[in-house]
Amino acid sequence: QGPAVAAGMSAGDVIVACDDLRVNRADLVRTLKHKQPGDTVSLLGFRRDELQRFEVTLCATPKTHAYLTLDEEVDEATRTRREAWLD
């Protein structure tokens, strides 16, 4: 689970303030870019008609990409199998 869920937030909550300053989506993204993992931000958000405060401790962005490279120092049998698999 992510930091927002751990702080009690739910899908559909509408964030209106960060650290007691009104924010829109762009403001929030800009604010969070200046924060570090481990920092805590105070978010105010509406869940339906109820205003709630959430103390969210940020974490590092999870890795979402992986990169593969081919080992060029392989024997001929391995190279042949790999080329057949990649075709």
PDB file of N, CA, C and O in Angstrom, residues 23-54:
ATOM      1  N   VAL A  23      -4.215  24.177  -3.010  1.00  0.00           N
ATOM      2  CA  VAL A  23      -3.513  23.645  -4.180  1.00  0.00           C
ATOM      3  C   VAL A  23      -4.498  23.104  -5.197  1.00  0.00           C
ATOM      4  O   VAL A  23      -5.588  22.653  -4.856  1.00  0.00           O
ATOM      5  N   ASN A  24      -4.086  23.178  -6.453  1.00  0.00           N
ATOM      6  CA  ASN A  24      -4.754  22.420  -7.505  1.00  0.00           C
ATOM      7  C   ASN A  24      -3.790  21.286  -7.854  1.00  0.00           C
ATOM      8  O   ASN A  24      -2.744  21.130  -7.226  1.00  0.00           O
ATOM      9  N   ARG A  25      -4.117  20.515  -8.855  1.00  0.00           N
ATOM     10  CA  ARG A  25      -3.281  19.359  -9.193  1.00  0.00           C
ATOM     11  C   ARG A  25      -1.842  19.773  -9.526  1.00  0.00           C
ATOM     12  O   ARG A  25      -0.890  19.178  -9.041  1.00  0.00           O
ATOM     13  N   ALA A  26      -1.689  20.804 -10.359  1.00  0.00           N
ATOM     14  CA  ALA A  26      -0.351  21.248 -10.761  1.00  0.00           C
ATOM     15  C   ALA A  26       0.446  21.755  -9.556  1.00  0.00           C
ATOM     16  O   ALA A  26       1.639  21.470  -9.430  1.00  0.00           O
ATOM     17  N   ASP A  27      -0.210  22.503  -8.667  1.00  0.00           N
ATOM     18  CA  ASP A  27       0.470  23.001  -7.465  1.00  0.00           C
ATOM     19  C   ASP A  27       0.945  21.849  -6.594  1.00  0.00           C
ATOM     20  O   ASP A  27       2.052  21.872  -6.062  1.00  0.00           O
ATOM     21  N   LEU A  28       0.098  20.841  -6.436  1.00  0.00           N
ATOM     22  CA  LEU A  28       0.455  19.708  -5.591  1.00  0.00           C
ATOM     23  C   LEU A  28       1.651  18.961  -6.167  1.00  0.00           C
ATOM     24  O   LEU A  28       2.597  18.633  -5.445  1.00  0.00           O
ATOM     25  N   VAL A  29       1.637  18.716  -7.470  1.00  0.00           N
ATOM     26  CA  VAL A  29       2.763  18.026  -8.114  1.00  0.00           C
ATOM     27  C   VAL A  29       4.042  18.828  -7.920  1.00  0.00           C
ATOM     28  O   VAL A  29       5.092  18.292  -7.565  1.00  0.00           O
ATOM     29  N   ARG A  30       3.976  20.135  -8.136  1.00  0.00           N
ATOM     30  CA  ARG A  30       5.145  21.006  -7.975  1.00  0.00           C
ATOM     31  C   ARG A  30       5.655  20.987  -6.535  1.00  0.00           C
ATOM     32  O   ARG A  30       6.851  20.883  -6.283  1.00  0.00           O
ATOM     33  N   THR A  31       4.751  21.032  -5.581  1.00  0.00           N
ATOM     34  CA  THR A  31       5.126  21.002  -4.160  1.00  0.00           C
ATOM     35  C   THR A  31       5.804  19.687  -3.807  1.00  0.00           C
ATOM     36  O   THR A  31       6.845  19.668  -3.145  1.00  0.00           O
ATOM     37  N   LEU A  32       5.228  18.581  -4.256  1.00  0.00           N
ATOM     38  CA  LEU A  32       5.774  17.273  -3.897  1.00  0.00           C
ATOM     39  C   LEU A  32       7.135  17.014  -4.541  1.00  0.00           C
ATOM     40  O   LEU A  32       7.942  16.267  -3.993  1.00  0.00           O
ATOM     41  N   LYS A  33       7.408  17.643  -5.682  1.00  0.00           N
ATOM     42  CA  LYS A  33       8.717  17.478  -6.329  1.00  0.00           C
ATOM     43  C   LYS A  33       9.848  18.031  -5.469  1.00  0.00           C
ATOM     44  O   LYS A  33      10.987  17.619  -5.602  1.00  0.00           O
ATOM     45  N   HIS A  34       9.526  18.959  -4.585  1.00  0.00           N
ATOM     46  CA  HIS A  34      10.550  19.566  -3.722  1.00  0.00           C
ATOM     47  C   HIS A  34      10.702  18.833  -2.392  1.00  0.00           C
ATOM     48  O   HIS A  34      11.472  19.246  -1.542  1.00  0.00           O
ATOM     49  N   LYS A  35       9.941  17.774  -2.209  1.00  0.00           N
ATOM     50  CA  LYS A  35       9.995  16.991  -0.972  1.00  0.00           C
ATOM     51  C   LYS A  35      10.880  15.773  -1.169  1.00  0.00           C
ATOM     52  O   LYS A  35      11.170  15.355  -2.279  1.00  0.00           O
ATOM     53  N   GLN A  36      11.301  15.191  -0.064  1.00  0.00           N
ATOM     54  CA  GLN A  36      12.171  14.018  -0.063  1.00  0.00           C
ATOM     55  C   GLN A  36      11.443  12.839   0.589  1.00  0.00           C
ATOM     56  O   GLN A  36      10.552  13.042   1.417  1.00  0.00           O
ATOM     57  N   PRO A  37      11.824  11.600   0.232  1.00  0.00           N
ATOM     58  CA  PRO A  37      11.269  10.454   0.948  1.00  0.00           C
ATOM     59  C   PRO A  37      11.511  10.616   2.447  1.00  0.00           C
ATOM     60  O   PRO A  37      12.582  11.046   2.866  1.00  0.00           O
ATOM     61  N   GLY A  38      10.482  10.346   3.223  1.00  0.00           N
ATOM     62  CA  GLY A  38      10.567  10.517   4.669  1.00  0.00           C
ATOM     63  C   GLY A  38       9.937  11.809   5.148  1.00  0.00           C
ATOM     64  O   GLY A  38       9.575  11.940   6.320  1.00  0.00           O
ATOM     65  N   ASP A  39       9.803  12.811   4.257  1.00  0.00           N
ATOM     66  CA  ASP A  39       9.114  14.051   4.612  1.00  0.00           C
ATOM     67  C   ASP A  39       7.633  13.755   4.826  1.00  0.00           C
ATOM     68  O   ASP A  39       7.071  12.842   4.209  1.00  0.00           O
ATOM     69  N   THR A  40       7.002  14.527   5.686  1.00  0.00           N
ATOM     70  CA  THR A  40       5.571  14.396   5.917  1.00  0.00           C
ATOM     71  C   THR A  40       4.870  15.655   5.438  1.00  0.00           C
ATOM     72  O   THR A  40       5.335  16.765   5.708  1.00  0.00           O
ATOM     73  N   VAL A  41       3.788  15.476   4.700  1.00  0.00           N
ATOM     74  CA  VAL A  41       2.970  16.607   4.266  1.00  0.00           C
ATOM     75  C   VAL A  41       1.584  16.448   4.868  1.00  0.00           C
ATOM     76  O   VAL A  41       1.099  15.337   5.074  1.00  0.00           O
ATOM     77  N   SER A  42       0.981  17.573   5.159  1.00  0.00           N
ATOM     78  CA  SER A  42      -0.373  17.592   5.689  1.00  0.00           C
ATOM     79  C   SER A  42      -1.310  17.945   4.542  1.00  0.00           C
ATOM     80  O   SER A  42      -1.190  19.019   3.944  1.00  0.00           O
ATOM     81  N   LEU A  43      -2.202  17.026   4.219  1.00  0.00           N
ATOM     82  CA  LEU A  43      -3.140  17.252   3.125  1.00  0.00           C
ATOM     83  C   LEU A  43      -4.550  17.418   3.677  1.00  0.00           C
ATOM     84  O   LEU A  43      -4.971  16.672   4.559  1.00  0.00           O
ATOM     85  N   LEU A  44      -5.248  18.405   3.164  1.00  0.00           N
ATOM     86  CA  LEU A  44      -6.663  18.568   3.455  1.00  0.00           C
ATOM     87  C   LEU A  44      -7.424  18.104   2.228  1.00  0.00           C
ATOM     88  O   LEU A  44      -7.088  18.477   1.098  1.00  0.00           O
ATOM     89  N   GLY A  45      -8.421  17.288   2.453  1.00  0.00           N
ATOM     90  CA  GLY A  45      -9.199  16.780   1.336  1.00  0.00           C
ATOM     91  C   GLY A  45     -10.638  16.529   1.721  1.00  0.00           C
ATOM     92  O   GLY A  45     -10.961  16.342   2.895  1.00  0.00           O
ATOM     93  N   PHE A  46     -11.469  16.581   0.721  1.00  0.00           N
ATOM     94  CA  PHE A  46     -12.883  16.280   0.924  1.00  0.00           C
ATOM     95  C   PHE A  46     -13.148  14.835   0.557  1.00  0.00           C
ATOM     96  O   PHE A  46     -12.716  14.354  -0.490  1.00  0.00           O
ATOM     97  N   ARG A  47     -13.826  14.149   1.451  1.00  0.00           N
ATOM     98  CA  ARG A  47     -14.388  12.829   1.167  1.00  0.00           C
ATOM     99  C   ARG A  47     -15.892  13.037   1.204  1.00  0.00           C
ATOM    100  O   ARG A  47     -16.458  13.266   2.258  1.00  0.00           O
ATOM    101  N   ARG A  48     -16.468  13.031   0.010  1.00  0.00           N
ATOM    102  CA  ARG A  48     -17.855  13.460  -0.160  1.00  0.00           C
ATOM    103  C   ARG A  48     -17.963  14.896   0.386  1.00  0.00           C
ATOM    104  O   ARG A  48     -17.271  15.762  -0.112  1.00  0.00           O
ATOM    105  N   ASP A  49     -18.749  15.164   1.399  1.00  0.00           N
ATOM    106  CA  ASP A  49     -18.909  16.533   1.908  1.00  0.00           C
ATOM    107  C   ASP A  49     -18.104  16.799   3.168  1.00  0.00           C
ATOM    108  O   ASP A  49     -18.223  17.879   3.758  1.00  0.00           O
ATOM    109  N   GLU A  50     -17.311  15.847   3.594  1.00  0.00           N
ATOM    110  CA  GLU A  50     -16.575  15.985   4.853  1.00  0.00           C
ATOM    111  C   GLU A  50     -15.113  16.348   4.598  1.00  0.00           C
ATOM    112  O   GLU A  50     -14.397  15.653   3.877  1.00  0.00           O
ATOM    113  N   LEU A  51     -14.665  17.448   5.211  1.00  0.00           N
ATOM    114  CA  LEU A  51     -13.268  17.867   5.105  1.00  0.00           C
ATOM    115  C   LEU A  51     -12.446  17.061   6.103  1.00  0.00           C
ATOM    116  O   LEU A  51     -12.790  16.962   7.282  1.00  0.00           O
ATOM    117  N   GLN A  52     -11.343  16.471   5.609  1.00  0.00           N
ATOM    118  CA  GLN A  52     -10.494  15.646   6.465  1.00  0.00           C
ATOM    119  C   GLN A  52      -9.044  16.045   6.276  1.00  0.00           C
ATOM    120  O   GLN A  52      -8.648  16.516   5.214  1.00  0.00           O
ATOM    121  N   ARG A  53      -8.245  15.827   7.330  1.00  0.00           N
ATOM    122  CA  ARG A  53      -6.810  16.088   7.269  1.00  0.00           C
ATOM    123  C   ARG A  53      -6.074  14.750   7.290  1.00  0.00           C
ATOM    124  O   ARG A  53      -6.406  13.857   8.056  1.00  0.00           O
ATOM    125  N   PHE A  54      -5.056  14.654   6.428  1.00  0.00           N
ATOM    126  CA  PHE A  54      -4.254  13.443   6.331  1.00  0.00           C
ATOM    127  C   PHE A  54      -2.785  13.814   6.460  1.00  0.00           C
ATOM    128  O   PHE A  54      -2.305  14.713   5.766  1.00  0.00           O
TER     129      PHE A  54
END
